[in-house]
Coordinates of C-alpha atoms and ligand atoms in Angstrom, one line a residue:
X1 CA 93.5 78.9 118.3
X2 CA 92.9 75.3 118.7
X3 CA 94.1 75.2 122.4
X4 CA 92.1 78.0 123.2
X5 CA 88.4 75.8 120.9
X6 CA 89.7 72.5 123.1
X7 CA 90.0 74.6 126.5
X8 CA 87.0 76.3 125.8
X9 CA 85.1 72.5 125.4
X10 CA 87.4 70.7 128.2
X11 CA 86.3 74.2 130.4
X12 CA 82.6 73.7 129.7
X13 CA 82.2 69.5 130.6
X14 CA 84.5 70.4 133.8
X15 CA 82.0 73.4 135.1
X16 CA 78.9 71.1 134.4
X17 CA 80.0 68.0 136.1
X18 CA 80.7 70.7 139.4
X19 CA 77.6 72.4 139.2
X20 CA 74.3 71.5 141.5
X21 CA 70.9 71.1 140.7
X22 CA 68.1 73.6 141.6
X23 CA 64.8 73.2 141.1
X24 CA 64.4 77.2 139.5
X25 CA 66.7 76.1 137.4
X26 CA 65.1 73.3 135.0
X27 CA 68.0 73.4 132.5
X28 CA 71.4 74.9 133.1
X29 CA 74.6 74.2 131.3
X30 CA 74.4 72.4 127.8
X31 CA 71.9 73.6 125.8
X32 CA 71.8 76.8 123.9
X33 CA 69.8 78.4 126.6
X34 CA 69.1 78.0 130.5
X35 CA 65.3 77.7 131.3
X36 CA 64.3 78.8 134.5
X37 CA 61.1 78.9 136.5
X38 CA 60.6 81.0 139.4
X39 CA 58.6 80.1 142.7
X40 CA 54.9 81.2 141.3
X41 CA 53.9 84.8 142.0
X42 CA 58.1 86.2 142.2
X43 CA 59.4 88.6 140.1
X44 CA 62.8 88.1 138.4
X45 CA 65.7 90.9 139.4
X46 CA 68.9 90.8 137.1
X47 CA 72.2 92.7 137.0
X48 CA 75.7 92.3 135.8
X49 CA 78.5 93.4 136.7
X50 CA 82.3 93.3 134.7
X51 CA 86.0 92.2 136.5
X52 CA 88.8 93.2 134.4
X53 CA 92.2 92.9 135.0
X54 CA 94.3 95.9 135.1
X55 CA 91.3 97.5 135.5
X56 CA 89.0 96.0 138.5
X57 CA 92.3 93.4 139.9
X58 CA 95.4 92.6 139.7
X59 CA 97.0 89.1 139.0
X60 CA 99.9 89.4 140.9
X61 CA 98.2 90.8 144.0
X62 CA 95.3 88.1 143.9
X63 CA 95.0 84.4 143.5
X64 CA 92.5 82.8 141.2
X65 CA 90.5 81.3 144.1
X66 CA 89.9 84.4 145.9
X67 CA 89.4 86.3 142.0
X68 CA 86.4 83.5 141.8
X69 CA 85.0 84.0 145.1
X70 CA 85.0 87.6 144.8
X71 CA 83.4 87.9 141.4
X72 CA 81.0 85.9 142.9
X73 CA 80.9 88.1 145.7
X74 CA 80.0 91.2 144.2
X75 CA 76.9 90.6 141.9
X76 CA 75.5 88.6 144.8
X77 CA 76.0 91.9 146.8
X78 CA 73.2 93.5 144.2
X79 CA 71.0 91.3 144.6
X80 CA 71.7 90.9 148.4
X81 CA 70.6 95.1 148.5
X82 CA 67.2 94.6 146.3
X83 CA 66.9 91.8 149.0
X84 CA 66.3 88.8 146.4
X85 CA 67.1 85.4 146.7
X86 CA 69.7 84.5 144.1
X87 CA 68.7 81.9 142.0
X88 CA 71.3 81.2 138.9
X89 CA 74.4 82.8 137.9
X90 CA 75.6 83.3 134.6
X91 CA 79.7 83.6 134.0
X92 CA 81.4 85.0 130.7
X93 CA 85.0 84.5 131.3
X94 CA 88.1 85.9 128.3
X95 CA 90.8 83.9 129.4
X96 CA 94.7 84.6 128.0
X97 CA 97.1 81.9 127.2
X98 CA 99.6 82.7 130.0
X99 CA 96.6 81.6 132.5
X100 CA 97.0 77.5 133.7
X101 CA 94.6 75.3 134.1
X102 CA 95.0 75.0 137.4
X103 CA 94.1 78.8 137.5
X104 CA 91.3 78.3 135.7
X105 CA 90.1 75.3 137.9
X106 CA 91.0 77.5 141.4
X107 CA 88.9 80.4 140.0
X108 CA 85.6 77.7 139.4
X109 CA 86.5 76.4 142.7
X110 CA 85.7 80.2 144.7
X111 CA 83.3 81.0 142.2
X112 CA 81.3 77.8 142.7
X113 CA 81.6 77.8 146.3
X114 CA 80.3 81.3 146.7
X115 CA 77.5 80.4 143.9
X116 CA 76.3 77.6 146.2
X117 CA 77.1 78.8 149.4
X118 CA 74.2 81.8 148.4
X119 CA 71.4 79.0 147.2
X120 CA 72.4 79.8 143.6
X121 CA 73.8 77.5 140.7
X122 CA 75.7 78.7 138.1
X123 CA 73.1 78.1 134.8
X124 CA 75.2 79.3 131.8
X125 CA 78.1 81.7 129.9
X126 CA 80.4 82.1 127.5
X127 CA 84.5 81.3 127.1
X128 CA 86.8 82.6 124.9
X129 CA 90.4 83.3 124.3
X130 CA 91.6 86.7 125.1
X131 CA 94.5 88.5 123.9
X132 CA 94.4 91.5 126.9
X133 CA 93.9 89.8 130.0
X134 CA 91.0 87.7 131.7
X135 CA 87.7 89.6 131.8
X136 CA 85.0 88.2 134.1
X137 CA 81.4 89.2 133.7
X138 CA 78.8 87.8 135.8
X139 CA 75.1 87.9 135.6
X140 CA 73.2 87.3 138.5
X141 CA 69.5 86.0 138.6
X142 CA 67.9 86.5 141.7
X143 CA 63.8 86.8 142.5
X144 CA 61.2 87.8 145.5
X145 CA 57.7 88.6 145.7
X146 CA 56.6 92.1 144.4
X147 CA 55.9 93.2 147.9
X148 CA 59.4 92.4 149.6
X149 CA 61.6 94.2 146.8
X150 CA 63.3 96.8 147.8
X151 CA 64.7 100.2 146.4
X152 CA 66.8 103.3 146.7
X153 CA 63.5 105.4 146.4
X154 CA 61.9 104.7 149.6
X155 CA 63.6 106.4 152.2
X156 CA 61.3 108.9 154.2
X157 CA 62.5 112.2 156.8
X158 CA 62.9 111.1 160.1
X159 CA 63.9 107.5 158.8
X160 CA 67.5 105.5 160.8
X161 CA 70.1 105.1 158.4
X162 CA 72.0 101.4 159.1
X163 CA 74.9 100.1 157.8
X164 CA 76.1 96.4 158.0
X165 CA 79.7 95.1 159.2
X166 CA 82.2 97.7 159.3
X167 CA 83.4 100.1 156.7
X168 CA 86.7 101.2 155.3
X169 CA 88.7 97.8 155.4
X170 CA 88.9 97.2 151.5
X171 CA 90.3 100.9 150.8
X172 CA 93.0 100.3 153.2
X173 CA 94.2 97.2 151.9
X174 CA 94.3 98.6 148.4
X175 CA 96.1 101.2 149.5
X176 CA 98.5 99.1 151.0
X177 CA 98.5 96.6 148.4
X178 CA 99.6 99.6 145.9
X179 CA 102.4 100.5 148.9
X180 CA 104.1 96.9 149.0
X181 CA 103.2 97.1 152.5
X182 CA 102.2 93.9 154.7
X183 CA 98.8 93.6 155.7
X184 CA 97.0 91.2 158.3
X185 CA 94.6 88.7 156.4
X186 CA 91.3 89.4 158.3
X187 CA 91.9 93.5 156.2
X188 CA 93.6 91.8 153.4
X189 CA 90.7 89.2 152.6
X190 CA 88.3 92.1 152.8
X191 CA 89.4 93.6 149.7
X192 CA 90.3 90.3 147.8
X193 CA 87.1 88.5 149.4
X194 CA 84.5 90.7 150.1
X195 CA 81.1 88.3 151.6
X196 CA 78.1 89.5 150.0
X197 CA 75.1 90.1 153.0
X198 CA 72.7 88.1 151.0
X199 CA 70.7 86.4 154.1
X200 CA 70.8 89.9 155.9
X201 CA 69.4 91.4 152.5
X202 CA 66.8 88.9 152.4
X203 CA 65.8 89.1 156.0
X204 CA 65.5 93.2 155.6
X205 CA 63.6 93.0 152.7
X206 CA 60.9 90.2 153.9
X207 CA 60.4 91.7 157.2
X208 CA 59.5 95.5 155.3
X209 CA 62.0 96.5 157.5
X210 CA 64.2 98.5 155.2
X211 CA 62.7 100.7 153.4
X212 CA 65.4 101.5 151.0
X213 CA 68.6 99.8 150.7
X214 CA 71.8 99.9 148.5
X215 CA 75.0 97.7 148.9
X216 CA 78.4 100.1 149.5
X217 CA 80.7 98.9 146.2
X218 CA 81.5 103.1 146.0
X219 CA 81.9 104.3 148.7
X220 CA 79.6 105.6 151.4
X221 CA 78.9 109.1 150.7
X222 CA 78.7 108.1 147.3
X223 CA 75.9 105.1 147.6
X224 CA 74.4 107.1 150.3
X225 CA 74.1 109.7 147.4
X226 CA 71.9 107.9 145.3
X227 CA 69.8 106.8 148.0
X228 CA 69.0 110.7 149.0
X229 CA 68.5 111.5 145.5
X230 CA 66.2 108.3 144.4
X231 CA 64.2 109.4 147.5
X232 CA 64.5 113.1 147.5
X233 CA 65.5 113.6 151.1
X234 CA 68.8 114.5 152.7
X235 CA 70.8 112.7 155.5
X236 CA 72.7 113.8 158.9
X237 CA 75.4 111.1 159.6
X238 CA 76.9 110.8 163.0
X239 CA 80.1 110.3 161.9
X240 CA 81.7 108.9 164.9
X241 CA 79.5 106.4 164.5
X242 CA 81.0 104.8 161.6
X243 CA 81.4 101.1 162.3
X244 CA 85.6 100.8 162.2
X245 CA 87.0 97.0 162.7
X246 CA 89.8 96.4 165.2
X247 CA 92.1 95.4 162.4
X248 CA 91.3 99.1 160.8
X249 CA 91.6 100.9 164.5
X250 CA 94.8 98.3 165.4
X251 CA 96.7 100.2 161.9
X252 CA 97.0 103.4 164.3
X253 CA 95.6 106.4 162.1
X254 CA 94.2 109.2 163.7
X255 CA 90.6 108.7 164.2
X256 CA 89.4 111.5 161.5
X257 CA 91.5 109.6 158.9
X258 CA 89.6 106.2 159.8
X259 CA 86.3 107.9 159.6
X260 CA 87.5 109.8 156.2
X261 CA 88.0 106.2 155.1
X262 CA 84.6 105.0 156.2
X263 CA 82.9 107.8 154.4
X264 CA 84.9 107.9 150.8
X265 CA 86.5 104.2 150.9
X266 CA 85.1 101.6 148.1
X267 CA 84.6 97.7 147.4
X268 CA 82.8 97.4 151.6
X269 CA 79.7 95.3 150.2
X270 CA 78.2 96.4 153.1
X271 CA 74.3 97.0 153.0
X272 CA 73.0 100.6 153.7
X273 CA 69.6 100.6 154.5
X274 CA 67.1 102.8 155.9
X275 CA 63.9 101.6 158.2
X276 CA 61.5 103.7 160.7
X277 CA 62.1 104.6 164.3
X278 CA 59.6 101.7 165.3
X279 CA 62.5 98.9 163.7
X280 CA 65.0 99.4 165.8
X281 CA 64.5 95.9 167.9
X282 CA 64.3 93.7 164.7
X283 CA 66.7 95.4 163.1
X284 CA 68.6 94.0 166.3
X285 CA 67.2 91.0 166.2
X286 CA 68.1 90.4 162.1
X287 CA 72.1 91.3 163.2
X288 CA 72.1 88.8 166.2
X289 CA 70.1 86.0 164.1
X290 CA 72.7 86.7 160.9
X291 CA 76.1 87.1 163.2
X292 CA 76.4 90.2 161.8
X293 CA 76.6 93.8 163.5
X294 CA 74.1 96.3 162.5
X295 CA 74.6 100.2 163.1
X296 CA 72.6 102.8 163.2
X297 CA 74.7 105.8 161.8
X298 CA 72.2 108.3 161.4
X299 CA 69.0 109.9 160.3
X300 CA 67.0 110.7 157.0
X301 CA 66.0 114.5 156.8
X302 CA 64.2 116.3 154.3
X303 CA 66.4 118.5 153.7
X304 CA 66.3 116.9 149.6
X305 CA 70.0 115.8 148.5
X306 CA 71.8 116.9 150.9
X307 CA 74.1 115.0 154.0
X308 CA 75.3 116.7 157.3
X309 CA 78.4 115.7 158.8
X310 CA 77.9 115.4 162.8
X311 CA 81.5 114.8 164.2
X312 CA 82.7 115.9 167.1
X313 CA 79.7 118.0 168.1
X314 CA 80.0 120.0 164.9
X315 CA 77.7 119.7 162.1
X316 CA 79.5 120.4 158.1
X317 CA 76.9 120.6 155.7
X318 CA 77.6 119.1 152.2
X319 CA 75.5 119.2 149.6
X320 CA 75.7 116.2 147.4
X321 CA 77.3 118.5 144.4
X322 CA 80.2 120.3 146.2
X323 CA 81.6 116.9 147.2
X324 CA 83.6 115.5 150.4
X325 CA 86.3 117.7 152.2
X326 CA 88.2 115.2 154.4
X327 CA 88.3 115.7 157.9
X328 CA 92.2 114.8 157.5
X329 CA 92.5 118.1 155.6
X330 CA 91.4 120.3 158.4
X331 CA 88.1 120.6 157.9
Ligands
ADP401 P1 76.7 78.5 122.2 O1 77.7 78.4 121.0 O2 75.4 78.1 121.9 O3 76.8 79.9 122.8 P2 78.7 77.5 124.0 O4 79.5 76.4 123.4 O5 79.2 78.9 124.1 O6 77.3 77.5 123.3 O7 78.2 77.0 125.4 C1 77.7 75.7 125.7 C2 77.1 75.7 127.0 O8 78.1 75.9 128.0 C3 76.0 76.7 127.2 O9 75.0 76.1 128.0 C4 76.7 77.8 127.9 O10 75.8 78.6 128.7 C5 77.7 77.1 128.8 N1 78.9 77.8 129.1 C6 79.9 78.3 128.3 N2 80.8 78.9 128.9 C7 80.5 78.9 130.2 C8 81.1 79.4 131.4 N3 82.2 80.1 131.4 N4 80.5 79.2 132.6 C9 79.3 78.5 132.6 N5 78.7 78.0 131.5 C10 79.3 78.2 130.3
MG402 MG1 78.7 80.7 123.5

């Protein structure tokens, strides 16, 4: 017990001496609250998300420095698809005995890198021991004016449906984790390192180009889903439009089992977004001035809850409650 009371304090002084100023951020680490002030007339958006081992990772198929970054990563991604500026992070961390310091100090190395790299410092949190594993939870404190938020609820018929990057790259390298198999870093770092689109988010959001926007942690189909149903229209995805990387393509699957992959796999943080007919050349504009591909894989219909699958010249209804037959299947 006492190494874990020491570690927790030895933990604590190390973090604050790494972490940066901001000037939301009047008092981070060291009291027993952070005060923050926002830029006047912006509204505060929060969320939290959980990484626990056995459960979200696995130790032996992820080092501590890519664990950090990615836990990072992923509550930025929130933010990045309500298109807020992330302000201050907040990290709650269970750490077991078996873990080393030097662990400890590679996992604040990715998480503080990300943390800064986003405009964000890390304001606060909690250590203890733990006796099942290290548990992560970050909260992330982001903020934008009331008229540059953005929702799932917005999207309107007739509406382009966008999608960031490419899809389907962090199911394959968990599946091939789970196999033993080898995988090339550019897929491997997709799953262990996912890059939240946080200056894409933003950009989206302040333009009023999207005019709802989720960030792909589930799956598409499945954040797509919420989208139709905050907004109460349906969806016709051109399937083989599907943004595939040439890692994904260079593994050799059959085409239908790539774009079964884009539609069902998780953990992309890409940004799905919609935005009207009339965007279409900022929307280009936002990829080339962020380095980051933008595709438009279909349209919003108002046909309520309820996607069409265009592949191939075919169309396969799906309404949101029957669920996905994959194309790999026969369909
Ligand atoms: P308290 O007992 O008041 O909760 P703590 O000793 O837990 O205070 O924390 C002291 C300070 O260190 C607080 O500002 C807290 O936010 C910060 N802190 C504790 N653990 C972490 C962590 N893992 N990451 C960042 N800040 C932390
Ligand atoms: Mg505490």
């Amino acid at each position: 017990m006492s190494r874990s009371v020491r570690g927790e304090f030895e933990i604590i002084t190390q973090i604050k001496e790494r972490c940066q100023a901001s000037p939301v951020v009047q008092l981070g680490i060291g009291d027993d609250c952070a005060i923050l002030q926002l830029p006047p007339g912006e509204l505060l958006l929060s969320t939290t998300d959980m990484l626990i081992e056995s459960v979200h990772f696995r130790r032996d198929w992820t080092g501590l420095l890519s664990l950090g970054r990615k836990s990072a990563a992923v509550n930025l991604s929130d933010l990045a698809a309500m298109g807020a500026t992330p302000r201050a992070l907040f990290l709650a961390l269970a750490i077991p005995a078996d873990l080393i310091a030097e662990d400890i100090d590679l996992f604040f190395e990715g998480f503080l890198e990300v943390c800064h790299d986003s405009g964000a410092v890390l304001a606060g949190g909690d250590t203890s021991s733990s006796q099942a594993g290290l548990s992560i939870c970050v909260t992330a404190l982001g903020s934008a004016p009331a008229t540059e938020v953005v929702r799932r609820s917005g999207a309107k018929p007739g509406d382009g449906l966008y999608v960031t990057g490419a899809l389907g790259d962090s199911s394959l390298a968990l599946q091939w984790l789970g196999e033993g198999r080898a995988l090339p870093p550019e897929l491997l770092n997709r799953h262990l390192e996912p890059t939240a689109r946080v200056k894409a988010g933003r950009a989206l959001a302040r333009s009023g180009i999207a005019t709802a926007m989720i960030d792909v942690s589930d799956g598409l189909l499945a954040d797509l889903g919420h989208i139709l149903k905050a907004s109460l229209v349906g969806a016709c995805i051109q399937v083989d439009r599907l943004p595939l990387s040439s890692a994904l393509r260079a593994t050799g699957d059959e085409d239908s089992r790539l774009f079964d992959r884009a539609l069902t796999g998780g953990e992309d943080y890409e940004l799905l977004f919609t935005a009207t007919p009339e965007s279409e050349g900022k929307i280009a504009r936002i990829a080339s001035e962020n380095s980051l591909p933008i595709t438009r894989i279909g349209t919003i219909s108002m046909a309520a809850e309820e996607f069409v699958l265009e592949y191939n010249g075919n169309m396969y209804p799906l309404p949101l409650h029957r669920g996905y037959k994959h194309f790999s299947d026969g369909t």
